[in-house]
PDB file of C-alpha atoms in Angstrom:
ATOM      1  CA  MET A   1      67.740  -6.429 -32.418  1.00  0.00           C
ATOM      2  CA  LYS A   2      67.867  -5.049 -28.894  1.00  0.00           C
ATOM      3  CA  ARG A   3      67.024  -1.571 -30.199  1.00  0.00           C
ATOM      4  CA  THR A   4      63.967  -2.982 -32.028  1.00  0.00           C
ATOM      5  CA  LEU A   5      62.736  -4.710 -28.887  1.00  0.00           C
ATOM      6  CA  MET A   6      63.261  -1.529 -26.895  1.00  0.00           C
ATOM      7  CA  PHE A   7      61.110   0.520 -29.313  1.00  0.00           C
ATOM      8  CA  LEU A   8      58.425  -2.175 -29.286  1.00  0.00           C
ATOM      9  CA  GLY A   9      58.423  -2.158 -25.515  1.00  0.00           C
ATOM     10  CA  LEU A  10      57.906   1.592 -25.203  1.00  0.00           C
ATOM     11  CA  PRO A  11      54.323   1.632 -26.639  1.00  0.00           C
ATOM     12  CA  LEU A  12      53.405  -1.247 -24.365  1.00  0.00           C
ATOM     13  CA  MET A  13      54.773   0.617 -21.373  1.00  0.00           C
ATOM     14  CA  PHE A  14      52.820   3.767 -22.253  1.00  0.00           C
ATOM     15  CA  LEU A  15      49.634   1.714 -22.717  1.00  0.00           C
ATOM     16  CA  ALA A  16      50.124   0.108 -19.319  1.00  0.00           C
ATOM     17  CA  VAL A  17      50.636   3.511 -17.692  1.00  0.00           C
ATOM     18  CA  ALA A  18      47.528   4.901 -19.444  1.00  0.00           C
ATOM     19  CA  ALA A  19      45.405   1.939 -18.348  1.00  0.00           C
ATOM     20  CA  PHE A  20      46.604   2.335 -14.771  1.00  0.00           C
ATOM     21  CA  ALA A  21      45.880   6.072 -14.843  1.00  0.00           C
ATOM     22  CA  GLN A  22      42.315   5.530 -16.121  1.00  0.00           C
ATOM     23  CA  LYS A  23      41.307   3.019 -13.459  1.00  0.00           C
ATOM     24  CA  PRO A  24      40.893   5.589 -10.620  1.00  0.00           C
ATOM     25  CA  MET A  25      38.779   7.725 -13.001  1.00  0.00           C
ATOM     26  CA  ASP A  26      36.508   4.777 -13.753  1.00  0.00           C
ATOM     27  CA  GLU A  27      36.066   3.634 -10.173  1.00  0.00           C
ATOM     28  CA  ALA A  28      37.061   6.056  -7.431  1.00  0.00           C
ATOM     29  CA  ASN A  29      36.399   9.409  -9.124  1.00  0.00           C
ATOM     30  CA  GLU A  30      33.117   8.187 -10.605  1.00  0.00           C
ATOM     31  CA  LYS A  31      31.672   7.787  -7.100  1.00  0.00           C
ATOM     32  CA  ALA A  32      32.421  11.461  -6.388  1.00  0.00           C
ATOM     33  CA  VAL A  33      30.347  12.646  -9.363  1.00  0.00           C
ATOM     34  CA  HIS A  34      27.058  14.279  -8.339  1.00  0.00           C
ATOM     35  CA  ILE A  35      24.085  15.527 -10.338  1.00  0.00           C
ATOM     36  CA  THR A  36      23.831  19.308 -10.079  1.00  0.00           C
ATOM     37  CA  GLN A  37      20.871  19.945 -12.398  1.00  0.00           C
ATOM     38  CA  GLY A  38      18.004  17.685 -13.451  1.00  0.00           C
ATOM     39  CA  PRO A  39      17.329  15.104 -14.531  1.00  0.00           C
ATOM     40  CA  THR A  40      14.528  16.430 -16.715  1.00  0.00           C
ATOM     41  CA  ILE A  41      12.535  14.497 -19.293  1.00  0.00           C
ATOM     42  CA  THR A  42      11.803  16.625 -22.353  1.00  0.00           C
ATOM     43  CA  ASN A  43      10.480  16.255 -25.916  1.00  0.00           C
ATOM     44  CA  ILE A  44       8.064  13.562 -24.717  1.00  0.00           C
ATOM     45  CA  THR A  45       5.937  11.979 -27.430  1.00  0.00           C
ATOM     46  CA  GLY A  46       4.131   8.661 -27.588  1.00  0.00           C
ATOM     47  CA  ASN A  47       7.232   6.788 -28.698  1.00  0.00           C
ATOM     48  CA  SER A  48      10.273   8.802 -27.610  1.00  0.00           C
ATOM     49  CA  ALA A  49      11.647  11.249 -25.050  1.00  0.00           C
ATOM     50  CA  THR A  50      14.934  12.881 -24.043  1.00  0.00           C
ATOM     51  CA  ILE A  51      16.541  12.718 -20.608  1.00  0.00           C
ATOM     52  CA  ASN A  52      18.900  15.545 -19.598  1.00  0.00           C
ATOM     53  CA  TRP A  53      21.113  16.162 -16.570  1.00  0.00           C
ATOM     54  CA  THR A  54      24.281  17.989 -15.511  1.00  0.00           C
ATOM     55  CA  THR A  55      27.045  16.721 -13.221  1.00  0.00           C
ATOM     56  CA  ASN A  56      29.727  18.516 -11.192  1.00  0.00           C
ATOM     57  CA  ALA A  57      32.481  16.526 -12.937  1.00  0.00           C
ATOM     58  CA  SER A  58      32.901  14.271 -15.935  1.00  0.00           C
ATOM     59  CA  GLY A  59      30.839  11.122 -15.462  1.00  0.00           C
ATOM     60  CA  ALA A  60      29.322   8.178 -17.278  1.00  0.00           C
ATOM     61  CA  ASN A  61      26.526   8.519 -19.831  1.00  0.00           C
ATOM     62  CA  HIS A  62      24.276   5.511 -19.258  1.00  0.00           C
ATOM     63  CA  VAL A  63      20.497   5.310 -18.775  1.00  0.00           C
ATOM     64  CA  ARG A  64      18.261   2.247 -18.784  1.00  0.00           C
ATOM     65  CA  TYR A  65      14.459   2.304 -18.992  1.00  0.00           C
ATOM     66  CA  ARG A  66      11.352   0.119 -19.255  1.00  0.00           C
ATOM     67  CA  VAL A  67       7.595   0.166 -18.619  1.00  0.00           C
ATOM     68  CA  ALA A  68       7.169   0.796 -14.888  1.00  0.00           C
ATOM     69  CA  GLY A  69       6.360  -2.252 -12.790  1.00  0.00           C
ATOM     70  CA  SER A  70       6.962  -4.676 -15.656  1.00  0.00           C
ATOM     71  CA  ASN A  71       9.304  -7.641 -15.805  1.00  0.00           C
ATOM     72  CA  SER A  72      10.418  -6.784 -19.327  1.00  0.00           C
ATOM     73  CA  GLY A  73      14.092  -6.359 -20.143  1.00  0.00           C
ATOM     74  CA  TRP A  74      15.699  -2.962 -19.727  1.00  0.00           C
ATOM     75  CA  LYS A  75      16.456  -0.851 -22.797  1.00  0.00           C
ATOM     76  CA  SER A  76      19.668   1.171 -22.731  1.00  0.00           C
ATOM     77  CA  ALA A  77      20.605   4.658 -23.869  1.00  0.00           C
ATOM     78  CA  TYR A  78      24.329   5.343 -23.954  1.00  0.00           C
ATOM     79  CA  HIS A  79      26.878   7.766 -25.395  1.00  0.00           C
ATOM     80  CA  GLN A  80      30.534   6.829 -25.686  1.00  0.00           C
ATOM     81  CA  GLY A  81      32.704   8.654 -23.173  1.00  0.00           C
ATOM     82  CA  GLY A  82      31.414  10.990 -20.496  1.00  0.00           C
ATOM     83  CA  GLY A  83      31.120  14.663 -19.710  1.00  0.00           C
ATOM     84  CA  THR A  84      29.295  17.104 -17.445  1.00  0.00           C
ATOM     85  CA  GLY A  85      26.339  17.808 -19.749  1.00  0.00           C
ATOM     86  CA  HIS A  86      24.263  14.742 -20.535  1.00  0.00           C
ATOM     87  CA  SER A  87      21.373  14.342 -22.994  1.00  0.00           C
ATOM     88  CA  LEU A  88      20.179  10.937 -24.194  1.00  0.00           C
ATOM     89  CA  PRO A  89      17.244   9.941 -26.450  1.00  0.00           C
ATOM     90  CA  LEU A  90      14.879   7.277 -25.105  1.00  0.00           C
ATOM     91  CA  THR A  91      13.377   5.480 -28.086  1.00  0.00           C
ATOM     92  CA  GLY A  92      11.021   2.586 -28.751  1.00  0.00           C
ATOM     93  CA  LEU A  93       8.437   3.790 -26.216  1.00  0.00           C
ATOM     94  CA  GLU A  94       4.726   2.973 -26.236  1.00  0.00           C
ATOM     95  CA  PRO A  95       1.970   5.634 -26.073  1.00  0.00           C
ATOM     96  CA  GLY A  96       0.084   6.123 -22.806  1.00  0.00           C
ATOM     97  CA  LYS A  97       2.578   4.207 -20.652  1.00  0.00           C
ATOM     98  CA  THR A  98       4.434   5.064 -17.443  1.00  0.00           C
ATOM     99  CA  TYR A  99       8.164   4.415 -17.840  1.00  0.00           C
ATOM    100  CA  GLU A 100      10.760   4.006 -15.115  1.00  0.00           C
ATOM    101  CA  TRP A 101      14.337   5.080 -15.781  1.00  0.00           C
ATOM    102  CA  GLN A 102      17.669   4.766 -14.007  1.00  0.00           C
ATOM    103  CA  ILE A 103      20.888   6.731 -14.456  1.00  0.00           C
ATOM    104  CA  LEU A 104      23.852   4.448 -13.779  1.00  0.00           C
ATOM    105  CA  THR A 105      27.487   5.048 -12.863  1.00  0.00           C
ATOM    106  CA  ARG A 106      30.317   3.646 -14.966  1.00  0.00           C
ATOM    107  CA  ASP A 107      30.394   0.616 -12.641  1.00  0.00           C
ATOM    108  CA  GLY A 108      26.661   0.003 -13.106  1.00  0.00           C
ATOM    109  CA  ASP A 109      25.606   1.359  -9.700  1.00  0.00           C
ATOM    110  CA  LEU A 110      22.412   3.393  -9.465  1.00  0.00           C
ATOM    111  CA  ARG A 111      22.923   7.164  -9.384  1.00  0.00           C
ATOM    112  CA  THR A 112      19.258   8.224  -9.424  1.00  0.00           C
ATOM    113  CA  ALA A 113      15.927   7.099 -10.883  1.00  0.00           C
ATOM    114  CA  GLY A 114      12.400   8.262 -11.628  1.00  0.00           C
ATOM    115  CA  GLN A 115       9.350   7.907 -13.864  1.00  0.00           C
ATOM    116  CA  PHE A 116       7.512   9.743 -16.644  1.00  0.00           C
ATOM    117  CA  GLN A 117       4.355   9.291 -18.716  1.00  0.00           C
ATOM    118  CA  THR A 118       4.414   9.101 -22.507  1.00  0.00           C
ATOM    119  CA  ALA A 119       1.879  10.961 -24.657  1.00  0.00           C
ATOM    120  CA  ALA A 120      -1.449   9.259 -25.261  1.00  0.00           C
ATOM    121  CA  THR A 121      -0.772   8.887 -29.003  1.00  0.00           C
ATOM    122  CA  ALA A 122       2.388   8.278 -31.035  1.00  0.00           C
ATOM    123  CA  THR A 123       2.285  11.753 -32.578  1.00  0.00           C
ATOM    124  CA  GLY A 124       1.093  13.533 -29.434  1.00  0.00           C
ATOM    125  CA  THR A 125       3.200  15.356 -26.864  1.00  0.00           C
ATOM    126  CA  ALA A 126       3.338  15.369 -23.067  1.00  0.00           C
ATOM    127  CA  PRO A 127       4.577  18.017 -20.579  1.00  0.00           C
ATOM    128  CA  ASP A 128       8.231  17.988 -19.521  1.00  0.00           C
ATOM    129  CA  VAL A 129       8.899  16.181 -16.247  1.00  0.00           C
ATOM    130  CA  ASN A 130      11.399  16.952 -13.497  1.00  0.00           C
ATOM    131  CA  GLY A 131      13.268  13.771 -12.580  1.00  0.00           C
ATOM    132  CA  GLY A 132      12.136  12.056  -9.376  1.00  0.00           C
ATOM    133  CA  SER A 133       8.632  13.515  -9.488  1.00  0.00           C
ATOM    134  CA  SER A 134       5.545  11.766 -10.787  1.00  0.00           C
ATOM    135  CA  PRO A 135       3.667  13.157 -13.771  1.00  0.00           C
ATOM    136  CA  ALA A 136       1.267  15.820 -12.563  1.00  0.00           C
ATOM    137  CA  GLY A 137      -2.379  14.951 -12.460  1.00  0.00           C
ATOM    138  CA  GLY A 138      -1.992  11.393 -13.710  1.00  0.00           C
ATOM    139  CA  GLY A 139      -5.138   9.315 -13.428  1.00  0.00           C
ATOM    140  CA  GLY A 140      -7.133  12.065 -11.715  1.00  0.00           C
ATOM    141  CA  ASP A 141      -4.605  12.259  -8.884  1.00  0.00           C
ATOM    142  CA  THR A 142      -5.933  14.548  -6.132  1.00  0.00           C
ATOM    143  CA  ALA A 143      -3.067  14.194  -3.622  1.00  0.00           C
ATOM    144  CA  THR A 144      -1.107  17.270  -2.618  1.00  0.00           C
ATOM    145  CA  GLY A 145       2.591  17.211  -1.809  1.00  0.00           C
ATOM    146  CA  ALA A 146       5.757  16.038  -3.517  1.00  0.00           C
ATOM    147  CA  LYS A 147       5.989  12.398  -4.521  1.00  0.00           C
ATOM    148  CA  VAL A 148       9.257  10.494  -4.297  1.00  0.00           C
ATOM    149  CA  PRO A 149      10.175   7.097  -5.785  1.00  0.00           C
ATOM    150  CA  LEU A 150      10.072   4.050  -3.512  1.00  0.00           C
ATOM    151  CA  TYR A 151      13.008   1.997  -4.762  1.00  0.00           C
ATOM    152  CA  ARG A 152      13.147  -1.792  -4.459  1.00  0.00           C
ATOM    153  CA  ALA A 153      16.317  -3.898  -4.325  1.00  0.00           C
ATOM    154  CA  ILE A 154      16.936  -7.576  -3.688  1.00  0.00           C
ATOM    155  CA  ASN A 155      19.590  -9.022  -1.410  1.00  0.00           C
ATOM    156  CA  THR A 156      21.352 -11.574  -3.605  1.00  0.00           C
ATOM    157  CA  ALA A 157      22.648 -13.394  -0.508  1.00  0.00           C
ATOM    158  CA  ASN A 158      19.326 -14.178   1.207  1.00  0.00           C
ATOM    159  CA  GLY A 159      16.549 -13.096  -1.196  1.00  0.00           C
ATOM    160  CA  GLY A 160      15.240 -10.365   1.096  1.00  0.00           C
ATOM    161  CA  HIS A 161      13.961  -7.099  -0.354  1.00  0.00           C
ATOM    162  CA  LEU A 162      14.908  -3.548   0.597  1.00  0.00           C
ATOM    163  CA  TYR A 163      12.455  -0.659   0.163  1.00  0.00           C
ATOM    164  CA  THR A 164      13.844   2.865   0.377  1.00  0.00           C
ATOM    165  CA  THR A 165      13.413   6.428  -0.867  1.00  0.00           C
ATOM    166  CA  ASN A 166      17.196   6.895  -0.853  1.00  0.00           C
ATOM    167  CA  ALA A 167      18.611   5.615  -4.149  1.00  0.00           C
ATOM    168  CA  SER A 168      22.126   5.205  -2.692  1.00  0.00           C
ATOM    169  CA  ASP A 169      20.848   2.602  -0.189  1.00  0.00           C
ATOM    170  CA  GLN A 170      20.619   0.149  -3.079  1.00  0.00           C
ATOM    171  CA  ASN A 171      24.374   0.267  -3.567  1.00  0.00           C
ATOM    172  CA  SER A 172      24.972  -1.549  -0.289  1.00  0.00           C
ATOM    173  CA  GLN A 173      26.781  -4.881  -0.368  1.00  0.00           C
ATOM    174  CA  ASN A 174      24.775  -7.783  -1.831  1.00  0.00           C
ATOM    175  CA  PHE A 175      21.884  -5.571  -3.000  1.00  0.00           C
ATOM    176  CA  LYS A 176      20.804  -5.453  -6.637  1.00  0.00           C
ATOM    177  CA  THR A 177      18.327  -2.823  -7.770  1.00  0.00           C
ATOM    178  CA  GLU A 178      14.938  -3.967  -9.085  1.00  0.00           C
ATOM    179  CA  GLY A 179      13.598  -0.553 -10.062  1.00  0.00           C
ATOM    180  CA  ILE A 180      10.789   1.474  -8.507  1.00  0.00           C
ATOM    181  CA  ALA A 181       7.931  -0.120  -6.573  1.00  0.00           C
ATOM    182  CA  GLY A 182       5.853   3.058  -6.820  1.00  0.00           C
ATOM    183  CA  SER A 183       5.761   6.582  -5.416  1.00  0.00           C
ATOM    184  CA  ILE A 184       4.932   7.870  -1.935  1.00  0.00           C
ATOM    185  CA  LEU A 185       4.590  11.355  -0.469  1.00  0.00           C
ATOM    186  CA  SER A 186       7.517  13.047   1.249  1.00  0.00           C
ATOM    187  CA  THR A 187       5.142  15.082   3.467  1.00  0.00           C
ATOM    188  CA  GLN A 188       1.785  14.183   4.979  1.00  0.00           C
ATOM    189  CA  SER A 189      -1.441  15.378   3.405  1.00  0.00           C
ATOM    190  CA  GLY A 190      -5.133  14.612   3.842  1.00  0.00           C
ATOM    191  CA  GLY A 191      -6.002  10.929   3.671  1.00  0.00           C
ATOM    192  CA  THR A 192      -2.422   9.733   4.148  1.00  0.00           C
ATOM    193  CA  VAL A 193      -0.631   8.014   7.045  1.00  0.00           C
ATOM    194  CA  PRO A 194       3.046   7.452   7.887  1.00  0.00           C
ATOM    195  CA  LEU A 195       4.789   4.451   6.325  1.00  0.00           C
ATOM    196  CA  TYR A 196       7.237   2.927   8.808  1.00  0.00           C
ATOM    197  CA  ARG A 197      10.096   0.596   7.922  1.00  0.00           C
ATOM    198  CA  MET A 198      11.374  -2.090  10.263  1.00  0.00           C
ATOM    199  CA  SER A 199      14.083  -4.721   9.794  1.00  0.00           C
ATOM    200  CA  ASN A 200      15.709  -7.602  11.621  1.00  0.00           C
ATOM    201  CA  ALA A 201      19.178  -9.151  11.748  1.00  0.00           C
ATOM    202  CA  ASN A 202      18.222 -11.717   9.078  1.00  0.00           C
ATOM    203  CA  GLY A 203      17.644  -8.992   6.475  1.00  0.00           C
ATOM    204  CA  ASP A 204      13.833  -8.959   6.476  1.00  0.00           C
ATOM    205  CA  TYR A 205      12.375  -5.490   5.789  1.00  0.00           C
ATOM    206  CA  VAL A 206       8.740  -4.807   6.686  1.00  0.00           C
ATOM    207  CA  LEU A 207       6.654  -1.756   5.755  1.00  0.00           C
ATOM    208  CA  ILE A 208       3.950  -0.900   8.297  1.00  0.00           C
ATOM    209  CA  THR A 209       1.225   1.702   8.784  1.00  0.00           C
ATOM    210  CA  ASP A 210      -0.291   0.182  11.959  1.00  0.00           C
ATOM    211  CA  VAL A 211       1.381   1.617  15.080  1.00  0.00           C
ATOM    212  CA  ASN A 212       0.211  -1.369  17.150  1.00  0.00           C
ATOM    213  CA  GLU A 213       2.027  -3.730  14.805  1.00  0.00           C
ATOM    214  CA  ILE A 214       5.244  -1.800  15.358  1.00  0.00           C
ATOM    215  CA  ASN A 215       5.193  -2.824  19.027  1.00  0.00           C
ATOM    216  CA  ARG A 216       4.614  -6.456  18.061  1.00  0.00           C
ATOM    217  CA  MET A 217       7.493  -6.375  15.591  1.00  0.00           C
ATOM    218  CA  ARG A 218       9.798  -4.845  18.195  1.00  0.00           C
ATOM    219  CA  ALA A 219       8.955  -7.686  20.553  1.00  0.00           C
ATOM    220  CA  ALA A 220       9.909 -10.098  17.747  1.00  0.00           C
ATOM    221  CA  GLY A 221      13.372  -8.529  17.454  1.00  0.00           C
ATOM    222  CA  TYR A 222      12.790  -6.004  14.661  1.00  0.00           C
ATOM    223  CA  GLN A 223      14.431  -2.572  14.733  1.00  0.00           C
ATOM    224  CA  ASP A 224      12.468   0.587  13.992  1.00  0.00           C
ATOM    225  CA  GLY A 225      13.768   2.395  10.898  1.00  0.00           C
ATOM    226  CA  GLY A 226      11.384   5.326  11.274  1.00  0.00           C
ATOM    227  CA  ILE A 227       9.054   6.959   8.763  1.00  0.00           C
ATOM    228  CA  ILE A 228      10.167   6.745   5.124  1.00  0.00           C
ATOM    229  CA  GLY A 229       7.171   8.608   3.672  1.00  0.00           C
ATOM    230  CA  TYR A 230       3.383   8.853   3.601  1.00  0.00           C
ATOM    231  CA  VAL A 231       0.822   6.654   1.859  1.00  0.00           C
ATOM    232  CA  ALA A 232      -2.947   6.621   1.326  1.00  0.00           C
ATOM    233  CA  SER A 233      -4.827   4.683   4.020  1.00  0.00           C
ATOM    234  CA  SER A 234      -7.679   3.969   1.580  1.00  0.00           C
ATOM    235  CA  GLN A 235      -7.775   4.048  -2.190  1.00  0.00           C
ATOM    236  CA  MET A 236      -7.912   7.522  -3.671  1.00  0.00           C
ATOM    237  CA  ALA A 237      -7.686   8.722  -7.253  1.00  0.00           C
ATOM    238  CA  GLY A 238      -4.362   7.857  -8.839  1.00  0.00           C
ATOM    239  CA  THR A 239      -3.329   5.181  -6.307  1.00  0.00           C
ATOM    240  CA  GLN A 240      -3.065   1.412  -6.489  1.00  0.00           C
ATOM    241  CA  PRO A 241      -2.944  -1.336  -3.820  1.00  0.00           C
ATOM    242  CA  PHE A 242       0.431  -2.125  -2.245  1.00  0.00           C
ATOM    243  CA  TYR A 243       0.167  -5.858  -1.494  1.00  0.00           C
ATOM    244  CA  ARG A 244       2.023  -7.552   1.357  1.00  0.00           C
ATOM    245  CA  LEU A 245       3.062 -11.212   1.280  1.00  0.00           C
ATOM    246  CA  VAL A 246       5.098 -13.385   3.654  1.00  0.00           C
ATOM    247  CA  LYS A 247       6.983 -16.680   3.469  1.00  0.00           C
ATOM    248  CA  PRO A 248       5.184 -19.623   5.133  1.00  0.00           C
ATOM    249  CA  ASP A 249       7.726 -19.589   7.983  1.00  0.00           C
ATOM    250  CA  GLY A 250       7.362 -15.816   8.423  1.00  0.00           C
ATOM    251  CA  SER A 251      11.057 -15.186   7.756  1.00  0.00           C
ATOM    252  CA  MET A 252      10.697 -12.773   4.808  1.00  0.00           C
ATOM    253  CA  HIS A 253       8.156 -10.219   3.622  1.00  0.00           C
ATOM    254  CA  PHE A 254       7.505  -8.966   0.099  1.00  0.00           C
ATOM    255  CA  PHE A 255       5.583  -5.940  -1.221  1.00  0.00           C
ATOM    256  CA  THR A 256       4.331  -5.187  -4.732  1.00  0.00           C
ATOM    257  CA  THR A 257       1.723  -3.201  -6.652  1.00  0.00           C
ATOM    258  CA  SER A 258       1.742  -5.716  -9.515  1.00  0.00           C
ATOM    259  CA  SER A 259      -1.183  -8.146  -9.515  1.00  0.00           C
ATOM    260  CA  ALA A 260       0.748 -10.465 -11.846  1.00  0.00           C
ATOM    261  CA  GLU A 261       3.799 -10.467  -9.588  1.00  0.00           C
ATOM    262  CA  ARG A 262       1.593 -11.007  -6.529  1.00  0.00           C
ATOM    263  CA  ALA A 263      -0.021 -14.044  -8.185  1.00  0.00           C
ATOM    264  CA  GLN A 264       3.379 -15.455  -9.132  1.00  0.00           C
ATOM    265  CA  VAL A 265       4.701 -15.142  -5.566  1.00  0.00           C
ATOM    266  CA  LEU A 266       1.542 -16.756  -4.147  1.00  0.00           C
ATOM    267  CA  GLN A 267       1.951 -19.669  -6.547  1.00  0.00           C
ATOM    268  CA  SER A 268       5.471 -20.212  -5.211  1.00  0.00           C
ATOM    269  CA  GLY A 269       4.049 -20.843  -1.726  1.00  0.00           C
ATOM    270  CA  TRP A 270       4.027 -17.431  -0.070  1.00  0.00           C
ATOM    271  CA  LYS A 271       1.013 -16.279   1.963  1.00  0.00           C
ATOM    272  CA  GLU A 272      -1.192 -13.230   1.463  1.00  0.00           C
ATOM    273  CA  GLU A 273      -1.195 -10.612   4.228  1.00  0.00           C
ATOM    274  CA  GLY A 274      -3.516  -8.110   2.591  1.00  0.00           C
ATOM    275  CA  ILE A 275      -2.995  -4.526   1.444  1.00  0.00           C
ATOM    276  CA  THR A 276      -0.518  -2.455   3.448  1.00  0.00           C
ATOM    277  CA  ALA A 277      -1.590   0.853   1.876  1.00  0.00           C
ATOM    278  CA  TYR A 278      -2.243   2.542  -1.449  1.00  0.00           C
ATOM    279  CA  ILE A 279       0.609   4.217  -3.315  1.00  0.00           C
ATOM    280  CA  TRP A 280       1.061   6.085  -6.571  1.00  0.00           C
ATOM    281  CA  PRO A 281       2.359   4.385  -9.760  1.00  0.00           C
TER     282      PRO A 281
END
């Protein structure tokens, strides 16, 4: 009887050891994985595409995607296990739409994100896209310079929103990613102005293009976070308005390119503060 119990106990012991050994791989080692090539979006049609990337070590295989700027649920692409070479099909797409995508770690943190445009028809094709860059020439875009995603995340503790071009900023404590607000330029070109970010101790982030307002915000206790990119000062081809709203007590600011989202926030009691700038979808 004792011998039987001993043999039964051995598999359990090995399982416990295996589970303990896998935990550092899932959590600690996953954070050390970095993308070395890509991502690229290839084989783009009106209803599907393929996302590809390479990592320096074995990592998770998880991508989620949806129509950019929408409130629709995320679709997921996932392969069991991990590896260093990653290639996932994105299916169920709609023709002529801009999609936002996010590559996630095993823990669900954001590794990187970007956008791409599907073909105009279901059977058509679209050029391959390098991850993190906007589709070339979309909507008659005449801007020169590299575009980078402007990520948006919400602070689950106080409801404030973070806007950043650094995807890893969204992994800070209490922040939950909300996708990409739009794209801005990483270098200045004709017709664009610097976009400054300021914040206060209460977690309110404000995006500003008016240098005079920076001085007023400093006097109100805000800290200058510097220039995060460049935006159009007036509407040019390929851009859309970046609306600014504020709580009635002035404690929190909110920015969006979505007219529907803007209307929803106004209905909840927030106040309109106009258009901060024009950015790319």
